[in-house]
Short mmCIF file of C-alpha atoms and ligand atoms in Angstrom, two decimals:
data_model
loop_
_atom_site.label_atom_id
_atom_site.label_comp_id
_atom_site.label_asym_id
_atom_site.label_seq_id
_atom_site.Cartn_x
_atom_site.Cartn_y
_atom_site.Cartn_z
CA UNK A 960 109.39 127.67 90.32
CA UNK A 961 109.21 124.81 92.85
CA UNK A 962 108.78 121.34 91.30
CA UNK A 963 105.37 120.92 93.05
CA UNK A 964 104.12 124.20 91.53
CA UNK A 965 105.45 123.15 88.11
CA UNK A 966 103.45 119.91 88.42
CA UNK A 967 100.38 122.03 89.32
CA UNK A 968 100.89 124.05 86.11
CA UNK A 969 100.97 121.02 83.82
CA UNK A 970 98.47 118.75 85.65
CA UNK A 971 95.51 119.73 83.46
CA UNK A 972 97.34 118.51 80.30
CA UNK A 973 98.14 115.02 81.65
CA UNK A 974 94.82 113.41 80.77
CA UNK A 975 94.58 111.21 83.90
CA UNK A 976 91.02 112.29 84.69
CA UNK A 977 89.18 109.00 84.00
CA UNK A 978 91.70 106.87 85.91
CA UNK A 979 91.81 109.25 88.87
CA UNK A 980 88.00 109.28 89.08
CA UNK A 981 88.06 105.48 89.22
CA UNK A 982 90.43 105.83 92.22
CA UNK A 983 88.22 108.52 93.83
CA UNK A 984 85.22 106.22 93.46
CA UNK A 985 86.86 103.42 95.47
CA UNK A 986 88.34 105.76 98.11
CA UNK A 987 85.08 107.75 98.23
CA UNK A 988 82.94 104.63 98.85
CA UNK A 989 85.29 103.59 101.63
CA UNK A 990 85.12 107.06 103.21
CA UNK A 991 81.31 107.19 102.98
CA UNK A 992 80.99 103.75 104.60
CA UNK A 993 82.58 105.31 107.73
CA UNK A 994 79.98 108.14 107.90
CA UNK A 995 82.34 111.03 108.69
CA UNK A 996 80.96 114.53 109.18
CA UNK A 997 84.31 116.23 108.62
CA UNK A 998 87.27 115.35 106.39
CA UNK A 999 90.74 116.76 105.73
CA UNK A 1000 92.24 115.92 102.34
CA UNK A 1001 96.02 116.08 102.70
CA UNK A 1002 97.84 116.95 99.45
CA UNK A 1003 94.46 118.00 98.05
CA UNK A 1004 95.91 119.32 94.79
CA UNK A 1005 93.24 121.18 92.83
CA UNK A 1006 90.46 120.11 95.21
CA UNK A 1007 88.55 117.57 93.13
CA UNK A 1008 88.27 114.93 95.87
CA UNK A 1009 87.14 117.58 98.41
CA UNK A 1010 84.51 118.68 95.90
CA UNK A 1011 83.14 115.12 95.60
CA UNK A 1012 83.05 114.75 99.39
CA UNK A 1013 81.34 118.19 99.74
CA UNK A 1014 78.61 116.96 97.37
CA UNK A 1015 78.09 114.05 99.77
CA UNK A 1016 77.42 116.41 102.68
CA UNK A 1017 80.85 116.16 104.34
CA UNK A 1018 82.51 119.36 105.59
CA UNK A 1019 85.99 119.37 104.04
CA UNK A 1020 89.31 121.14 104.29
CA UNK A 1021 92.01 120.60 101.67
CA UNK A 1022 95.68 121.25 102.48
CA UNK A 1023 98.66 121.15 100.14
CA UNK A 1024 102.25 122.41 100.17
CA UNK A 1025 101.94 123.85 96.64
CA UNK A 1026 100.59 127.42 96.69
CA UNK A 1027 99.76 127.06 93.00
CA UNK A 1028 97.57 123.98 93.62
CA UNK A 1029 95.78 125.80 96.45
CA UNK A 1030 95.15 128.90 94.30
CA UNK A 1031 93.49 126.69 91.68
CA UNK A 1032 91.51 124.73 94.32
CA UNK A 1033 90.24 127.93 95.97
CA UNK A 1034 89.30 129.41 92.57
CA UNK A 1035 87.11 126.31 92.06
CA UNK A 1036 85.36 126.86 95.40
CA UNK A 1037 87.28 124.38 97.60
CA UNK A 1038 87.88 125.24 101.24
CA UNK A 1039 91.66 124.86 100.98
CA UNK A 1040 94.84 126.19 102.57
CA UNK A 1041 98.53 126.09 101.73
CA UNK A 1042 99.63 124.77 105.11
CA UNK A 1043 101.59 121.79 106.39
CA UNK A 1044 99.29 119.18 108.00
CA UNK A 1045 101.43 119.37 111.17
CA UNK A 1046 100.23 122.97 111.65
CA UNK A 1047 96.50 122.23 111.33
CA UNK A 1048 94.81 122.74 114.70
CA UNK A 1049 91.28 121.40 114.02
CA UNK A 1050 90.43 117.68 114.40
CA UNK A 1051 88.60 115.68 111.71
CA UNK A 1052 86.59 112.45 111.56
CA UNK A 1053 88.49 111.33 108.47
CA UNK A 1054 91.77 112.16 106.70
CA UNK A 1055 92.54 111.22 103.10
CA UNK A 1056 95.59 111.50 100.83
CA UNK A 1057 94.71 110.61 97.24
CA UNK A 1058 96.69 109.89 94.08
CA UNK A 1059 100.28 109.27 95.18
CA UNK A 1060 100.61 111.89 97.98
CA UNK A 1061 102.22 109.44 100.44
CA UNK A 1062 104.84 108.52 97.81
CA UNK A 1063 106.01 112.16 97.82
CA UNK A 1064 107.24 111.76 101.42
CA UNK A 1065 110.98 111.02 101.75
CA UNK A 1066 111.90 108.16 104.07
CA UNK A 1067 113.39 110.51 106.68
CA UNK A 1068 110.11 112.48 107.03
CA UNK A 1069 107.46 109.79 106.55
CA UNK A 1070 107.05 108.85 110.22
CA UNK A 1071 106.64 112.48 111.34
CA UNK A 1072 104.17 113.01 108.51
CA UNK A 1073 102.12 109.93 109.51
CA UNK A 1074 102.21 111.17 113.11
CA UNK A 1075 100.71 114.50 111.93
CA UNK A 1076 98.00 112.58 110.04
CA UNK A 1077 97.25 110.73 113.30
CA UNK A 1078 97.22 113.94 115.38
CA UNK A 1079 94.77 115.72 113.05
CA UNK A 1080 92.14 113.00 113.60
CA UNK A 1081 89.47 112.62 116.27
CA UNK A 1082 89.67 109.41 118.34
CA UNK A 1083 88.67 106.41 116.15
CA UNK A 1084 88.97 108.64 113.05
CA UNK A 1085 89.97 107.03 109.75
CA UNK A 1086 92.98 107.68 107.55
CA UNK A 1087 92.46 106.44 103.98
CA UNK A 1088 95.08 106.81 101.24
CA UNK A 1089 96.63 105.13 98.20
CA UNK A 1090 100.26 104.33 97.43
CA UNK A 1091 101.97 102.99 94.32
CA UNK A 1092 103.15 99.39 94.40
CA UNK A 1093 106.65 98.36 93.32
CA UNK A 1094 105.03 96.96 90.14
CA UNK A 1095 103.42 100.38 89.55
CA UNK A 1096 106.76 102.17 89.84
CA UNK A 1097 108.71 99.69 87.74
CA UNK A 1098 106.18 98.98 85.02
CA UNK A 1099 103.70 101.84 84.85
CA UNK A 1100 105.24 105.09 86.11
CA UNK A 1101 108.54 104.91 84.21
CA UNK A 1102 108.85 106.26 80.67
CA UNK A 1103 108.66 109.40 78.59
CA UNK A 1104 105.74 111.55 77.51
CA UNK A 1105 105.74 114.58 75.22
CA UNK A 1106 102.73 116.86 74.96
CA UNK A 1107 102.78 119.24 71.97
CA UNK A 1108 100.19 122.02 72.23
CA UNK A 1109 99.70 125.23 70.25
CA UNK A 1110 101.33 127.45 72.88
CA UNK A 1111 103.19 124.88 75.02
CA UNK A 1112 105.50 121.92 74.80
CA UNK A 1113 105.76 119.59 77.80
CA UNK A 1114 108.41 116.86 78.12
CA UNK A 1115 108.24 114.32 80.94
CA UNK A 1116 110.88 111.69 81.59
CA UNK A 1117 110.46 109.33 84.56
CA UNK A 1118 113.10 106.86 85.79
CA UNK A 1119 112.91 104.51 88.77
CA UNK A 1120 116.29 103.93 90.43
CA UNK A 1121 116.94 102.24 93.78
CA UNK A 1122 113.48 102.85 95.24
CA UNK A 1123 113.00 106.41 93.97
CA UNK A 1124 111.09 107.61 90.91
CA UNK A 1125 112.69 110.73 89.41
CA UNK A 1126 110.25 112.56 87.13
CA UNK A 1127 111.94 115.33 85.13
CA UNK A 1128 109.43 117.86 83.85
CA UNK A 1129 110.28 120.52 81.24
CA UNK A 1130 107.73 123.07 80.14
CA UNK A 1131 108.27 125.40 77.16
CA UNK A 1132 105.60 128.09 77.32
CA UNK A 1133 105.09 130.54 74.43
CA UNK A 1134 105.17 134.16 75.51
CA UNK A 1135 101.91 136.02 75.03
CA UNK A 1136 103.49 138.31 72.42
CA UNK A 1137 106.12 137.15 69.95
CA UNK A 1138 107.46 133.70 69.16
CA UNK A 1139 109.78 133.20 72.13
CA UNK A 1140 109.32 130.36 74.59
CA UNK A 1141 110.16 130.48 78.28
CA UNK A 1142 111.57 127.26 79.75
CA UNK A 1143 110.73 125.91 83.20
CA UNK A 1144 112.06 122.64 84.54
CA UNK A 1145 112.11 120.62 87.73
CA UNK A 1146 112.27 117.09 89.13
CA UNK A 1147 109.66 115.43 91.32
CA UNK A 1148 110.82 112.56 93.50
CA UNK A 1149 108.51 109.77 94.63
CA UNK A 1150 109.56 107.07 97.07
CA UNK A 1151 108.52 103.43 97.05
CA UNK A 1152 107.25 101.93 100.32
CA UNK A 1153 106.94 98.18 100.82
CA UNK A 1154 103.57 97.14 102.27
CA UNK A 1155 105.18 95.65 105.40
CA UNK A 1156 107.39 98.72 105.96
CA UNK A 1157 104.45 101.13 105.73
CA UNK A 1158 102.13 98.97 107.87
CA UNK A 1159 104.79 98.89 110.60
CA UNK A 1160 105.23 102.70 110.50
CA UNK A 1161 101.46 103.20 110.69
CA UNK A 1162 101.22 100.88 113.68
CA UNK A 1163 104.17 102.59 115.38
CA UNK A 1164 102.37 105.96 115.29
CA UNK A 1165 99.21 104.33 116.68
CA UNK A 1166 97.08 103.43 113.66
CA UNK A 1167 95.31 100.11 113.28
CA UNK A 1168 95.53 98.99 109.63
CA UNK A 1169 91.97 97.77 109.02
CA UNK A 1170 92.32 96.82 105.37
CA UNK A 1171 94.64 97.09 102.36
CA UNK A 1172 92.74 97.08 99.06
CA UNK A 1173 94.56 95.95 95.91
CA UNK A 1174 93.89 98.41 93.11
CA UNK A 1175 94.53 98.72 89.35
CA UNK A 1176 94.82 102.34 88.27
CA UNK A 1177 96.66 102.24 84.94
CA UNK A 1178 97.39 98.55 84.59
CA UNK A 1179 95.11 95.58 84.05
CA UNK A 1180 97.79 93.05 85.01
CA UNK A 1181 99.34 93.21 88.48
CA UNK A 1182 98.16 95.73 91.08
CA UNK A 1183 99.82 99.11 90.59
CA UNK A 1184 98.37 100.63 93.79
CA UNK A 1185 97.22 99.74 97.29
CA UNK A 1186 94.55 101.61 99.21
CA UNK A 1187 95.13 101.66 102.97
CA UNK A 1188 92.21 101.93 105.36
CA UNK A 1189 93.45 102.83 108.85
CA UNK A 1190 91.84 103.75 112.15
CA UNK A 1191 93.20 105.93 114.94
CA UNK A 1192 93.62 103.45 117.78
C1 SAM B 1628 99.78 113.75 92.29
S1 SAM B 1628 99.21 115.12 93.22
C2 SAM B 1628 97.64 114.57 93.82
C3 SAM B 1628 96.74 115.71 94.17
C4 SAM B 1628 95.33 115.34 94.62
N1 SAM B 1628 95.33 114.61 95.87
C5 SAM B 1628 94.59 114.59 93.56
O1 SAM B 1628 93.96 113.58 93.87
O2 SAM B 1628 94.61 115.04 92.40
C6 SAM B 1628 100.21 115.06 94.70
C7 SAM B 1628 99.98 116.29 95.58
O3 SAM B 1628 100.67 116.13 96.82
C8 SAM B 1628 101.13 117.42 97.22
N2 SAM B 1628 102.15 117.19 98.25
C9 SAM B 1628 103.37 116.64 98.12
N3 SAM B 1628 103.99 116.55 99.31
C10 SAM B 1628 103.13 117.03 100.23
C11 SAM B 1628 103.17 117.20 101.66
N4 SAM B 1628 104.23 116.83 102.38
N5 SAM B 1628 102.08 117.75 102.28
C12 SAM B 1628 101.00 118.11 101.55
N6 SAM B 1628 100.91 117.98 100.21
C13 SAM B 1628 101.95 117.46 99.56
C14 SAM B 1628 101.60 118.03 95.92
O4 SAM B 1628 101.74 119.44 95.96
C15 SAM B 1628 100.48 117.59 94.96
O5 SAM B 1628 99.42 118.51 94.92
#
């Protein structure tokens, strides 16, 4: 199983719901202030942000590279496809990427990815997303978490080394019959982007960075995230 699909399998047990809704509220208000009629949510996961935007009368499409995430999103009624954003042909008034998606992009692909986010927008369309700050990687994301359930055991171990967060996930899942467990494991990598580095890349592909909002997701001390508000120039 791909690491992204493994993450999709365990996401419901992570208990991030309240914090993520706090993030959706800020990103959602920013999106609504721009009055878009159409929105593409890139890395839409299980479709929750699309669902909130649908309720606000916006026509949405969610895209994600994990087939498992898309299966779950579609089963919940989201208009979603397992397709790379570079292959999307429609144009949208707004693009979003919520809850760490941009951090999943390796340095060698980030510029092409941002270019695809630019290309999928109408002229003057907005691109709104969050990224983790260095403080967030060093002080919030690192650590271990074990989740012990009746029919599952999940072990997560995250280490930040030289700009990359390596999150090792191991899932022991009890077979339907008998006492045996199957073991699945994988590593998700997330990459840290400095504010200045990312702003430069965005400007190089043609975006105007309108605003960068400091945000506290898990921490009440320093900012662990930034929300970027960009416009297609
Ligand atoms: C932490 S989840 C966030 C999901 C969702 N946006 C949310 O708010 O819950 C990150 C998502 O990014 C997706 N992803 C990672 N790299 C991607 C890429 N290059 N294009 C599209 N989706 C990607 C993963 O499959 C995963 O669903």
